[in-house]
Amino acid sequence: AGPSALIGKRDADFYPPALAADFDSIDQGVFAGREIISEERVLHFPNGQELVMLTTKVPFKNDKGEVIGLIGVGRDITGRRRIEEALCLEQELFNCLVRTIPDCIYFKDRQSRFIRINEPMARMFGLRDSGGAVGRTDFDFFTGEHAQQAFSDEQRIMSTGVSLIGFEEKETWPDGRITWASTSKVPLRDADGQITGLVGISRDITERKQTEAHLREQAALLEKANDAIYVRTLDHTITYWNRGAERLYGWTAAEALNRKDTDLFLPVNPGLTEAERMLVADGGWTGEMRHSIKGGGTATVFCRWSLMREDEERPAMVFAIHSDVTEHRELEARFLRAQRLENIGALAAGIAHDLNNVLSPMLLGAPILRKALQDETAIKVLDAMEISARRGGDIVKQVLTFARGVKGERIPLDPRHVLNDILRIVEGTFPKNIDAELNFDEKPWPVVGDATQFHQALLNLCINARDAMPNGGSLHLETSNLQLDETFVRMNPGAKIGPYVRIAVTDTGTGIPPENLDKLFVPFFTTKEPGKGTGLGLSTVLGIVHNHDGFVRVESAVGRGTTFALYLPAMPATAVPNELLHGKEAPHGNGELLLIVDDEVSIRDVLAKMLELYGYRVLSAGEGTEAVGLFVQHRAEIKAVITDMMMPQMDGATLISVLRHIEPGVRVIGFSGIGDLAKSIDYRNLDLPAFLTKPFTADKLLVTLNHILTNPAKKAGDDGAVPAAPESASR
């Protein structure tokens, strides 16, 4: 509408009553004598648009100074507000980074004065807070010698714009201390590219330096003959070669003397020219090199070269001591790998709770959707989604198990159960032009293994088969029992005499060229287009089968298809646990009132709907204090409490303690995305009748709930299931 259409209208004609009343109150304030009223307000419009408006209202007066109206000016500041919020977020992220990194981070102006340091550096300087360094320089904290060197380096960086990266510097302190730091300093530039200062990051490497010094001292205490010692001329001709050199390099003294060391091992070192230059300039050189040894192979060698001079002080010979540090470096590499694994474990443990929270609504919501669906295809898709969600939870556990350095759980398995799950996934997710079938020639023998790993291996093979049939085809899964004899074992490396189960995945796809058959299981080898394959699928399959003492065989014909056969040791006499519930309906409730506590809205809502669907009444709370209030209100009616153990503010353990103080006999089911909680002493002391690890299925919860309502005195077992409950549902 045009401006004329607004004449005579009121705010109530355009805005909701509450907002119009608020505007009217502001207008009355202007009429009452306030000269200027200015405010920012977020306005929501019926079309969903949201604007931030800066509104200014001033009184409109006549010639007598009487207020006869008001003048309002509204300005859309939505863009500005978003920019401000983005800047605030960036500032917070930057502050968080500076605050959490354990290294020393500092900023200096052109005069090398501190303008900001982080908390680790403040602690290193002995300051109460980081602000105590502002305006000061290195001369206020270090000895003059070190401060002057740092000042010279920084002025050179700021004048040339050339950064100093990974420089190891010796720091001397007024109290006599000596520390070492690995330092990087880079220039800071303004919007015009002008250098305004610098930023530095220093990591304390004192302990490493002390370790290196200690190793050198220990080496000096050893008989030097244990190291490789030789003397050479300036043109690299060897004149002396000790037994340590023989042991290290494999060349006898007779073979080495009068030959050039460059003929024996030095050519493999790219830094040789620079080392020679430093040797002549400084009279000595130390450093590590990778040297070849006789008969093939290499060794990591710590070299100490000293320049020997004649009477006239002219360089004459080079005295070299080489220490084999190959094993030390390998141990160091293993230690670093172990540290990385430890970090992966810590990271995995940290995110497991969140990942399981993501998967839980899928598993809990599946029964709700299944009751509502009529279409058979949709139900198959839902079954495949439920299986995938459950396997996702298993994979999270598997990652945690791997990262913690222990083997995954291996139990007797019926191959039919694994293959049925795979078939449901294939039928629910693969293109319809691929026909999948499953065949059991006889009842397969049980195998002992990790179900999640078997699923991963078979699913990898099925996905490869799918990719090999872009225009459709047939995918055939089958199992058979085999008793391998000596003849078969001789013809198949990795096989052993005894019972095996053969699981085969056959497709009618493009087949594999003979020249590629030997490369199939090589990591990162793939014939797929870039972006469509990592080359790790088959190497993973082989690793899983080998870890279960099995082997893999491949048969393929170009244009006709491929068969991958997994041979797994069988346990014919081993009993396999029954599939839980066997498709029976999970137990229903009889109108019992339950209290659900979880800070995750999605889990709380789906859990409530699922329980209501199975005959329970539900109260929900998003955190501990709210749960306590609801429990006090409905104390006489609540039959059980189902609570997450990992919540902000009041966690599950505290909530349970408070509820038991109110009602000692309250029945509680605890659950968490971190299964190890169930085994910790703190949670065992809670004496819970049941503890479930997310993600859990609706069947498992319903069986567990039915059990504790009828057997309230039972405690949770080590695996989080109720010991006396009927077969706990996990499928």
XYZ file of C-alpha atoms in Angstrom:
731
model
C 0.000 0.000 0.000
C 1.094 3.582 -0.657
C 1.680 6.206 2.045
C -1.852 7.643 1.617
C -3.315 4.295 2.659
C -1.664 4.638 6.079
C -3.227 8.020 6.955
C -5.654 7.701 9.807
C -4.470 4.217 10.750
C -3.107 3.134 14.139
C -0.387 0.671 15.080
C -3.131 -1.770 16.073
C -4.190 -1.916 12.422
C -0.827 -3.417 11.434
C 0.777 -5.144 14.431
C -0.327 -7.804 16.947
C -2.173 -6.351 19.962
C 0.698 -6.769 22.421
C 3.225 -5.094 20.109
C 0.789 -2.315 19.181
C 0.163 -1.665 22.876
C 3.891 -1.471 23.468
C 4.273 1.052 20.630
C 1.364 3.079 22.013
C 3.024 3.189 25.442
C 6.214 4.565 23.869
C 4.193 7.183 21.951
C 2.512 8.286 25.167
C 5.939 8.770 26.716
C 6.800 11.183 23.892
C 3.518 13.025 24.350
C 4.233 13.198 28.086
C 7.372 15.233 27.528
C 10.259 12.897 26.691
C 12.188 14.713 24.030
C 13.666 11.714 22.196
C 12.947 8.015 22.461
C 15.277 5.672 20.564
C 15.300 1.882 20.684
C 16.310 -1.210 18.722
C 13.643 -3.854 18.249
C 13.360 -7.172 16.394
C 10.163 -7.254 14.306
C 8.634 -10.501 13.075
C 6.284 -10.299 10.068
C 3.554 -12.754 9.029
C 5.531 -13.783 5.933
C 8.320 -15.042 8.204
C 10.610 -12.079 7.595
C 12.590 -10.835 10.571
C 14.012 -7.315 10.706
C 15.977 -5.384 13.290
C 14.744 -1.757 13.347
C 16.298 1.279 15.006
C 13.388 3.591 15.768
C 13.671 7.214 16.939
C 10.615 9.231 18.010
C 10.594 12.981 18.867
C 7.679 15.234 19.814
C 6.123 17.474 17.141
C 5.256 20.884 18.635
C 3.277 23.876 17.457
C 4.400 27.490 17.623
C 3.395 27.637 21.282
C 5.652 24.719 22.153
C 2.727 22.395 22.708
C 3.128 18.745 21.726
C 0.568 18.058 19.028
C 2.077 14.844 17.647
C 5.297 13.020 17.084
C 7.756 12.334 14.309
C 9.129 8.805 13.983
C 12.098 7.607 11.971
C 12.706 3.868 11.490
C 15.915 2.476 10.091
C 16.478 -1.134 9.035
C 19.720 -2.172 10.775
C 19.347 -5.901 10.177
C 22.482 -6.058 8.053
C 24.506 -4.074 10.554
C 23.326 -6.244 13.416
C 24.314 -9.415 11.545
C 27.730 -7.990 10.789
C 28.167 -7.090 14.460
C 27.115 -10.574 15.519
C 29.512 -12.152 13.010
C 32.348 -9.946 14.272
C 31.513 -10.879 17.862
C 31.566 -14.562 16.938
C 34.931 -14.215 15.186
C 36.316 -12.339 18.183
C 35.068 -15.012 20.556
C 36.544 -17.790 18.406
C 39.871 -15.951 18.282
C 39.844 -15.388 22.054
C 38.968 -19.048 22.611
C 41.871 -20.115 20.384
C 44.361 -17.876 22.170
C 42.984 -18.925 25.546
C 43.057 -22.679 24.998
C 46.280 -23.264 23.029
C 48.961 -24.342 25.546
C 51.762 -22.657 23.599
C 52.822 -19.098 24.397
C 51.147 -16.626 22.016
C 52.016 -12.935 21.967
C 51.557 -9.795 19.885
C 54.036 -6.907 19.695
C 54.066 -3.432 18.166
C 56.789 -1.997 15.937
C 58.909 -1.197 18.998
C 58.736 -4.848 20.151
C 56.476 -3.936 23.059
C 53.896 -6.483 24.130
C 50.343 -5.501 23.251
C 48.819 -8.843 24.207
C 49.897 -12.229 25.556
C 47.920 -15.353 26.424
C 47.591 -16.967 29.838
C 50.343 -19.623 29.403
C 52.830 -16.851 28.655
C 51.589 -14.793 31.610
C 52.223 -17.799 33.859
C 55.684 -18.234 32.367
C 56.454 -14.578 33.186
C 55.059 -14.993 36.697
C 52.303 -12.438 36.107
C 48.879 -12.446 37.734
C 47.181 -11.960 34.409
C 48.048 -11.348 30.788
C 47.428 -7.611 31.075
C 50.554 -7.247 33.209
C 52.768 -7.551 30.114
C 51.150 -4.803 28.038
C 53.649 -2.062 27.154
C 56.632 -4.029 28.422
C 59.409 -5.729 26.430
C 61.615 -8.809 26.654
C 64.140 -6.680 28.558
C 61.685 -6.655 31.491
C 61.673 -10.458 31.746
C 64.829 -12.004 30.241
C 68.537 -11.270 30.564
C 69.842 -8.471 28.371
C 71.693 -10.906 26.119
C 68.601 -12.890 25.167
C 66.339 -9.833 25.056
C 68.729 -8.060 22.671
C 68.867 -11.086 20.361
C 65.057 -11.324 20.329
C 64.754 -7.574 19.684
C 67.191 -7.772 16.741
C 65.338 -10.736 15.235
C 61.971 -8.983 15.551
C 63.147 -5.710 14.055
C 64.588 -7.614 11.106
C 61.287 -9.461 10.625
C 59.289 -6.222 10.716
C 61.655 -4.393 8.409
C 61.979 -7.150 5.810
C 58.603 -8.854 6.140
C 60.363 -12.260 6.237
C 58.976 -14.606 8.890
C 61.022 -16.666 11.315
C 59.603 -20.199 11.475
C 60.496 -23.028 13.860
C 63.577 -21.267 15.252
C 65.023 -22.991 18.333
C 66.192 -20.326 20.750
C 67.925 -20.466 24.086
C 66.184 -18.318 26.711
C 68.198 -17.021 29.665
C 66.465 -15.637 32.768
C 67.681 -13.217 35.458
C 67.514 -15.966 38.113
C 69.986 -18.093 36.128
C 67.460 -20.444 34.557
C 67.935 -21.576 30.965
C 65.019 -22.720 28.871
C 64.580 -23.591 25.209
C 61.720 -22.701 22.903
C 60.724 -23.503 19.343
C 59.588 -20.098 18.099
C 57.804 -18.791 15.032
C 57.372 -15.050 14.442
C 55.459 -13.521 11.555
C 54.746 -9.877 10.704
C 51.321 -8.352 11.345
C 49.893 -6.176 8.585
C 47.038 -3.693 8.475
C 44.376 -3.457 5.760
C 46.817 -1.589 3.496
C 49.482 -4.256 3.862
C 51.689 -2.127 6.115
C 53.544 -3.982 8.869
C 52.253 -2.834 12.256
C 53.921 -5.397 14.492
C 54.315 -9.127 14.775
C 52.747 -12.218 16.316
C 54.827 -14.946 17.889
C 54.154 -18.514 19.010
C 56.640 -20.287 21.263
C 56.581 -23.889 22.437
C 58.685 -24.984 25.375
C 61.143 -27.658 24.214
C 63.372 -27.514 27.289
C 62.636 -31.093 28.235
C 63.480 -32.307 24.733
C 66.742 -30.354 24.736
C 67.636 -31.731 28.154
C 66.915 -35.232 26.877
C 69.169 -34.677 23.871
C 71.943 -33.341 26.109
C 71.508 -36.317 28.412
C 71.796 -38.706 25.459
C 75.002 -36.980 24.361
C 76.445 -37.270 27.876
C 75.578 -40.944 27.999
C 77.181 -41.482 24.597
C 80.375 -39.811 25.857
C 80.492 -42.238 28.787
C 80.367 -45.222 26.458
C 83.407 -46.551 24.739
C 83.581 -44.546 21.557
C 84.563 -47.616 19.677
C 80.930 -48.715 19.959
C 80.102 -45.975 17.463
C 81.207 -45.866 13.860
C 84.423 -43.835 13.800
C 86.366 -43.043 10.668
C 88.813 -40.482 9.329
C 88.737 -39.120 5.801
C 90.552 -36.558 3.713
C 88.850 -33.432 2.363
C 88.199 -35.289 -0.912
C 86.319 -37.986 1.102
C 88.982 -40.707 0.893
C 88.752 -42.942 3.995
C 92.034 -43.394 5.906
C 90.698 -44.993 9.096
C 87.654 -47.267 9.661
C 86.917 -48.836 13.061
C 84.955 -51.947 14.014
C 81.939 -49.860 14.968
C 81.838 -48.609 11.398
C 82.047 -52.187 10.164
C 79.095 -53.163 12.333
C 77.029 -50.155 11.279
C 77.682 -50.062 7.551
C 78.657 -53.672 6.832
C 81.897 -52.764 5.048
C 85.101 -54.234 6.475
C 88.098 -51.999 7.012
C 89.840 -53.677 4.065
C 86.893 -52.848 1.832
C 86.507 -49.261 3.081
C 90.086 -47.988 3.308
C 91.232 -45.780 0.425
C 87.682 -45.618 -0.912
C 85.510 -42.533 -0.775
C 82.725 -42.439 1.782
C 80.529 -40.986 -0.951
C 80.865 -44.375 -2.689
C 79.745 -46.233 0.421
C 76.852 -44.274 1.884
C 76.862 -40.486 1.630
C 75.197 -39.992 -1.799
C 71.776 -40.793 -0.317
C 71.893 -37.581 1.743
C 70.454 -34.487 0.059
C 71.952 -32.185 2.710
C 75.551 -33.229 2.169
C 76.684 -30.057 0.357
C 75.355 -27.769 3.081
C 76.886 -29.961 5.798
C 80.270 -29.751 4.064
C 79.994 -25.957 3.832
C 79.231 -25.646 7.556
C 82.047 -28.054 8.407
C 84.632 -25.866 6.636
C 83.146 -22.595 7.908
C 82.634 -23.601 11.550
C 85.187 -26.336 12.019
C 82.533 -28.902 12.809
C 79.043 -30.148 11.992
C 76.477 -32.307 13.735
C 73.201 -33.612 12.426
C 71.200 -36.615 11.339
C 71.438 -38.309 7.968
C 69.901 -41.313 6.302
C 72.709 -43.601 5.095
C 72.673 -46.694 2.926
C 74.257 -49.847 4.300
C 75.932 -52.745 2.535
C 73.560 -55.331 1.169
C 70.602 -52.937 0.942
C 68.601 -51.000 3.482
C 69.258 -47.743 5.256
C 70.086 -46.502 8.750
C 69.389 -43.242 10.520
C 72.746 -41.926 11.755
C 73.614 -39.074 14.089
C 76.843 -37.591 12.735
C 79.514 -35.571 14.538
C 82.191 -34.209 12.217
C 85.305 -32.324 13.380
C 87.742 -30.586 11.059
C 91.366 -31.513 11.798
C 94.066 -29.003 10.767
C 97.756 -29.177 9.973
C 100.414 -27.088 11.689
C 99.748 -24.208 9.344
C 96.085 -24.345 10.425
C 95.095 -25.539 7.003
C 92.180 -28.028 6.935
C 93.563 -31.504 6.415
C 91.310 -34.304 7.635
C 87.801 -34.892 8.932
C 87.239 -36.915 12.105
C 83.755 -38.477 12.028
C 81.766 -40.243 14.724
C 78.488 -41.784 13.560
C 75.937 -43.199 15.991
C 73.170 -45.481 14.770
C 69.913 -43.911 16.000
C 67.615 -45.922 13.710
C 65.960 -47.802 16.555
C 65.641 -44.644 18.609
C 63.872 -42.839 15.776
C 61.634 -45.831 15.145
C 60.700 -45.913 18.827
C 60.090 -42.184 18.677
C 57.838 -42.689 15.644
C 55.967 -45.465 17.457
C 55.571 -43.231 20.476
C 54.162 -40.473 18.279
C 51.792 -42.970 16.670
C 50.758 -44.122 20.134
C 50.147 -40.512 21.116
C 48.033 -40.009 18.006
C 46.021 -43.106 18.858
C 45.593 -41.812 22.395
C 44.368 -38.506 21.012
C 41.997 -40.337 18.675
C 40.709 -42.275 21.666
C 40.138 -39.096 23.648
C 38.407 -37.486 20.685
C 36.306 -40.576 20.018
C 35.243 -40.776 23.656
C 34.309 -37.116 23.564
C 32.105 -37.381 20.495
C 30.651 -40.849 21.154
C 27.988 -39.392 23.424
C 26.871 -36.921 20.744
C 26.940 -39.506 17.943
C 24.869 -41.914 19.981
C 22.402 -39.114 20.732
C 22.027 -38.636 16.964
C 21.370 -42.340 16.393
C 19.033 -42.871 19.370
C 15.947 -41.099 17.920
C 16.239 -43.231 14.766
C 16.153 -46.491 16.701
C 13.489 -45.341 19.152
C 11.330 -43.829 16.402
C 11.394 -46.908 14.159
C 8.587 -48.778 16.016
C 6.390 -45.671 15.854
C 6.813 -45.375 12.094
C 6.480 -49.131 11.554
C 3.037 -49.147 13.178
C 1.960 -46.273 10.953
C 3.320 -47.622 7.650
C 1.298 -49.891 5.384
C 3.411 -49.900 2.237
C 5.688 -52.956 2.118
C 8.464 -51.098 0.287
C 8.444 -48.305 2.863
C 8.630 -50.856 5.672
C 11.671 -52.479 4.010
C 13.361 -49.090 3.738
C 12.587 -48.438 7.406
C 14.041 -51.845 8.334
C 17.224 -51.003 6.411
C 17.441 -47.600 8.131
C 16.988 -49.190 11.542
C 19.680 -51.783 10.840
C 22.046 -49.071 9.615
C 21.407 -46.936 12.693
C 22.075 -49.918 14.934
C 25.262 -50.695 13.029
C 26.231 -47.049 13.307
C 26.068 -47.394 17.077
C 28.151 -50.557 16.862
C 30.720 -48.756 14.720
C 31.016 -45.987 17.334
C 31.737 -48.668 19.919
C 34.197 -50.304 17.536
C 36.082 -47.032 17.028
C 36.273 -46.580 20.792
C 37.459 -50.161 21.206
C 40.155 -49.691 18.547
C 41.312 -46.344 19.917
C 41.661 -47.801 23.407
C 43.893 -50.553 22.115
C 41.783 -53.604 22.974
C 40.097 -56.159 20.779
C 36.447 -55.852 19.892
C 33.939 -58.259 21.382
C 33.965 -61.601 19.610
C 31.030 -63.905 20.137
C 29.593 -66.959 18.383
C 27.602 -65.756 15.369
C 25.152 -67.396 13.014
C 26.152 -66.206 9.499
C 22.475 -66.171 8.530
C 21.763 -63.321 10.937
C 24.567 -61.208 9.481
C 23.568 -61.950 5.879
C 19.884 -61.271 6.548
C 20.819 -57.826 7.860
C 22.975 -57.176 4.788
C 20.158 -58.314 2.477
C 17.708 -55.910 4.136
C 20.135 -53.026 3.649
C 20.710 -53.994 0.013
C 16.981 -54.340 -0.745
C 16.192 -51.065 0.970
C 18.957 -48.901 -0.492
C 20.332 -50.366 -3.742
C 18.840 -49.471 -7.156
C 15.745 -51.468 -8.099
C 17.435 -52.793 -11.239
C 19.675 -54.939 -9.013
C 18.070 -58.205 -7.921
C 19.449 -59.502 -4.639
C 18.986 -63.011 -3.305
C 20.281 -64.998 -0.362
C 20.853 -68.744 -0.355
C 21.713 -71.138 2.475
C 22.546 -74.594 1.184
C 22.336 -75.883 4.718
C 22.374 -74.536 8.250
C 25.702 -72.671 8.428
C 28.112 -73.526 11.192
C 28.686 -70.758 13.747
C 31.752 -68.535 13.469
C 33.343 -66.592 16.294
C 33.907 -62.946 15.504
C 32.977 -59.290 15.730
C 29.545 -58.843 14.134
C 30.160 -55.193 13.289
C 33.381 -56.023 11.431
C 31.654 -58.812 9.501
C 28.894 -56.376 8.518
C 31.495 -53.863 7.387
C 33.356 -56.427 5.259
C 30.227 -57.816 3.574
C 28.721 -54.386 3.005
C 31.963 -53.241 1.339
C 31.769 -56.231 -1.023
C 28.088 -55.553 -1.806
C 28.790 -51.885 -2.545
C 31.609 -52.881 -4.900
C 29.222 -55.301 -6.597
C 26.631 -52.556 -6.969
C 29.207 -50.229 -8.550
C 30.207 -53.001 -10.958
C 26.586 -53.201 -12.220
C 25.726 -49.622 -13.302
C 22.987 -50.934 -15.607
C 21.609 -53.434 -13.121
C 22.136 -57.131 -12.621
C 22.031 -59.833 -9.963
C 23.663 -59.894 -6.545
C 23.842 -63.315 -4.947
C 24.785 -63.999 -1.301
C 25.343 -67.559 -0.149
C 26.964 -69.624 2.575
C 28.199 -73.186 2.713
C 30.007 -75.399 5.195
C 33.397 -76.819 4.175
C 35.796 -79.276 5.764
C 39.193 -78.231 4.381
C 41.662 -81.037 3.794
C 45.417 -81.074 3.253
C 45.136 -80.794 -0.531
C 42.987 -77.657 -0.337
C 45.291 -76.103 2.275
C 48.348 -76.626 0.059
C 46.643 -74.814 -2.817
C 45.299 -71.900 -0.723
C 47.766 -69.864 1.363
C 46.307 -68.871 4.707
C 44.041 -71.914 4.962
C 44.271 -74.521 7.715
C 42.886 -78.027 7.932
C 39.486 -78.023 9.621
C 35.911 -76.739 9.400
C 35.237 -73.436 7.599
C 32.207 -71.419 6.559
C 32.368 -69.982 3.049
C 30.448 -66.725 2.534
C 30.313 -65.667 -1.112
C 29.219 -62.397 -2.732
C 28.633 -62.817 -6.489
C 27.644 -60.169 -9.026
C 26.938 -60.199 -12.763
C 28.860 -56.984 -13.348
C 31.743 -55.849 -15.509
C 34.306 -58.202 -14.000
C 37.944 -57.542 -13.144
C 40.745 -57.610 -15.750
C 43.353 -60.301 -14.986
C 46.124 -57.701 -14.661
C 44.264 -56.073 -11.747
C 43.527 -59.216 -9.732
C 46.889 -59.140 -7.928
C 46.413 -55.474 -6.935
C 42.872 -55.680 -5.572
C 43.804 -55.725 -1.899
C 46.610 -53.157 -2.110
C 45.599 -50.095 -0.048
C 44.507 -47.116 -2.162
C 44.413 -49.128 -5.402
C 41.114 -48.477 -7.172
C 39.772 -48.640 -10.711
C 36.928 -46.272 -9.871
C 36.804 -42.689 -11.055
C 38.261 -39.960 -8.786
C 35.867 -39.150 -5.976
C 34.038 -42.498 -6.257
C 36.405 -44.754 -4.377
C 39.229 -44.564 -1.830
C 40.880 -47.891 -2.625
C 40.522 -48.913 1.036
C 37.367 -51.048 0.872
C 38.956 -54.342 -0.183
C 42.064 -53.844 1.947
C 39.708 -53.367 4.889
C 37.862 -56.572 3.974
C 41.137 -58.486 3.809
C 42.289 -57.043 7.142
C 39.038 -58.031 8.874
C 39.109 -61.580 7.476
C 42.788 -62.036 8.370
C 42.110 -60.772 11.893
C 39.545 -63.569 12.180
C 42.103 -66.161 10.956
C 40.368 -66.491 7.608
C 41.302 -65.904 3.979
C 39.739 -64.473 0.813
C 39.492 -65.891 -2.688
C 38.440 -64.021 -5.841
C 37.116 -65.346 -9.157
C 36.261 -62.971 -11.986
C 35.593 -62.932 -15.717
C 35.503 -59.700 -17.687
C 31.950 -58.962 -18.774
C 30.480 -61.847 -16.762
C 30.915 -60.918 -13.116
C 32.920 -61.509 -9.949
C 32.756 -63.689 -6.838
C 34.455 -62.746 -3.583
C 34.512 -65.689 -1.164
C 35.346 -65.259 2.521
C 36.548 -68.392 4.306
C 36.128 -68.166 8.074
C 37.069 -70.801 10.667
C 33.897 -72.470 11.918
C 32.872 -73.783 15.338
C 30.321 -76.492 14.524
C 29.740 -77.468 18.156
C 29.381 -73.912 19.491
C 25.952 -72.694 20.559
C 24.834 -69.336 19.154
C 22.729 -66.985 21.321
C 19.142 -66.802 20.101
C 18.045 -63.711 18.210
C 16.362 -61.490 20.759
C 12.544 -61.368 20.747
C 12.436 -63.369 17.474
C 10.097 -60.802 15.964
C 7.656 -61.005 18.898
C 5.800 -57.911 20.028
C 7.663 -56.061 22.788
C 5.896 -55.964 26.190
C 3.308 -53.198 26.657
C 2.649 -51.074 29.697
C -0.597 -50.711 31.611
C -0.847 -46.964 31.941
C 2.102 -46.632 34.360
C 3.428 -43.075 34.696
C 7.110 -42.673 33.774
C 9.447 -39.685 34.119
C 11.920 -39.193 31.235
C 14.922 -36.898 31.761
C 17.239 -35.952 28.878
C 18.699 -32.648 27.740
C 18.436 -33.774 24.090
C 14.987 -32.669 22.868
C 14.905 -35.126 19.953
C 15.617 -38.141 22.163
C 13.199 -36.956 24.841
C 10.335 -36.442 22.391
C 10.802 -39.673 20.421
C 11.252 -41.665 23.625
C 8.021 -40.211 25.039
C 6.032 -40.957 21.878
C 7.363 -44.509 21.719
C 6.495 -45.240 25.360
C 3.031 -43.739 24.969
C 2.539 -45.936 21.895
C 3.258 -48.967 24.081
C 0.771 -48.095 26.811
C 2.690 -45.865 29.233
C 1.973 -42.348 30.412
C 4.950 -40.011 30.268
C 6.269 -36.881 31.942
C 9.331 -35.246 30.361
C 12.064 -33.019 31.786
C 14.953 -31.380 29.990
C 17.263 -31.145 33.003
C 17.700 -32.307 36.591
C 16.043 -29.518 38.543
C 12.933 -29.672 36.366
C 12.849 -33.437 36.880
C 13.008 -33.038 40.668
C 10.082 -30.632 40.551
C 7.957 -33.019 38.456
C 8.881 -35.951 40.672
C 7.821 -34.117 43.842
C 4.557 -33.133 42.132
C 3.714 -36.660 40.930
C 5.634 -38.704 43.488
C 2.753 -41.057 44.259
C 2.101 -41.899 40.597
C 5.573 -42.181 39.036
C 6.541 -45.842 38.702
C 9.996 -45.410 37.200
C 12.476 -42.748 36.097
C 14.443 -43.047 32.827
C 17.344 -40.585 32.819
C 20.388 -39.672 30.803
C 23.552 -39.725 32.920
C 25.448 -37.023 31.022
C 23.587 -33.721 31.401
C 24.731 -30.157 32.097
C 24.242 -28.599 35.511
C 22.696 -31.517 37.436
C 23.944 -34.787 35.934
C 22.196 -38.134 36.177
C 24.133 -39.357 39.211
C 23.229 -36.258 41.218
C 19.597 -36.457 40.097
C 19.341 -40.091 41.198
C 20.794 -39.235 44.607
C 18.277 -36.405 45.068
C 15.334 -38.578 43.965
C 16.361 -41.374 46.338
C 16.567 -38.876 49.155
C 12.943 -37.976 48.380
C 11.807 -41.543 47.647
C 14.342 -44.263 48.607
C 12.528 -46.952 46.611
C 12.407 -45.083 43.303
C 13.179 -47.320 40.306
C 15.624 -45.790 37.819
C 16.927 -46.787 34.393
C 20.093 -44.889 33.502
C 21.377 -44.479 29.978
C 24.318 -42.775 28.315
C 26.165 -42.529 25.017
C 29.355 -43.574 26.861
C 29.019 -47.230 27.757
C 32.070 -47.247 30.045
C 30.084 -45.265 32.591
C 28.196 -48.447 33.465
C 31.499 -50.047 34.546
C 32.876 -47.104 36.531
C 32.951 -47.293 40.306
C 30.929 -44.084 40.729
C 28.031 -45.420 38.686
C 28.204 -48.917 40.153
C 27.750 -47.322 43.563
C 24.398 -45.942 42.375
C 23.077 -49.524 42.474
C 20.927 -49.007 39.377
C 18.556 -51.827 38.403
C 19.378 -51.164 34.726
C 21.831 -49.183 32.623
C 21.519 -48.883 28.822
C 24.088 -47.627 26.353
C 22.857 -45.335 23.586
C 21.828 -45.948 20.933
C 19.440 -48.636 22.188
C 16.386 -50.016 20.442
C 12.805 -49.579 21.558
C 12.559 -53.341 22.179
C 15.544 -53.301 24.502
C 14.139 -50.448 26.554
C 10.647 -51.980 26.702
C 11.973 -55.357 27.843
C 14.217 -53.727 30.435
C 11.420 -51.443 31.682
C 8.955 -54.333 31.940
C 11.533 -56.274 33.925
C 12.328 -53.625 36.522
C 8.631 -52.841 37.011
C 8.012 -56.490 37.825
C 11.392 -57.193 39.482
C 12.443 -53.889 41.103
C 15.192 -55.409 43.251
C 17.479 -56.534 40.409
C 20.656 -54.634 39.531
C 22.227 -53.973 36.129
C 24.815 -56.437 34.924
C 28.253 -55.566 33.652
C 27.011 -55.269 30.081
C 24.258 -52.811 30.892
C 21.472 -55.381 30.469
C 19.243 -56.642 33.259
C 20.512 -60.046 34.408
C 17.175 -61.678 35.111
C 15.282 -60.068 32.253
C 14.011 -62.180 29.388
C 16.223 -62.042 26.318
C 17.073 -58.321 26.068
C 16.191 -56.878 22.695
C 19.011 -55.628 20.563
C 17.659 -56.228 17.108
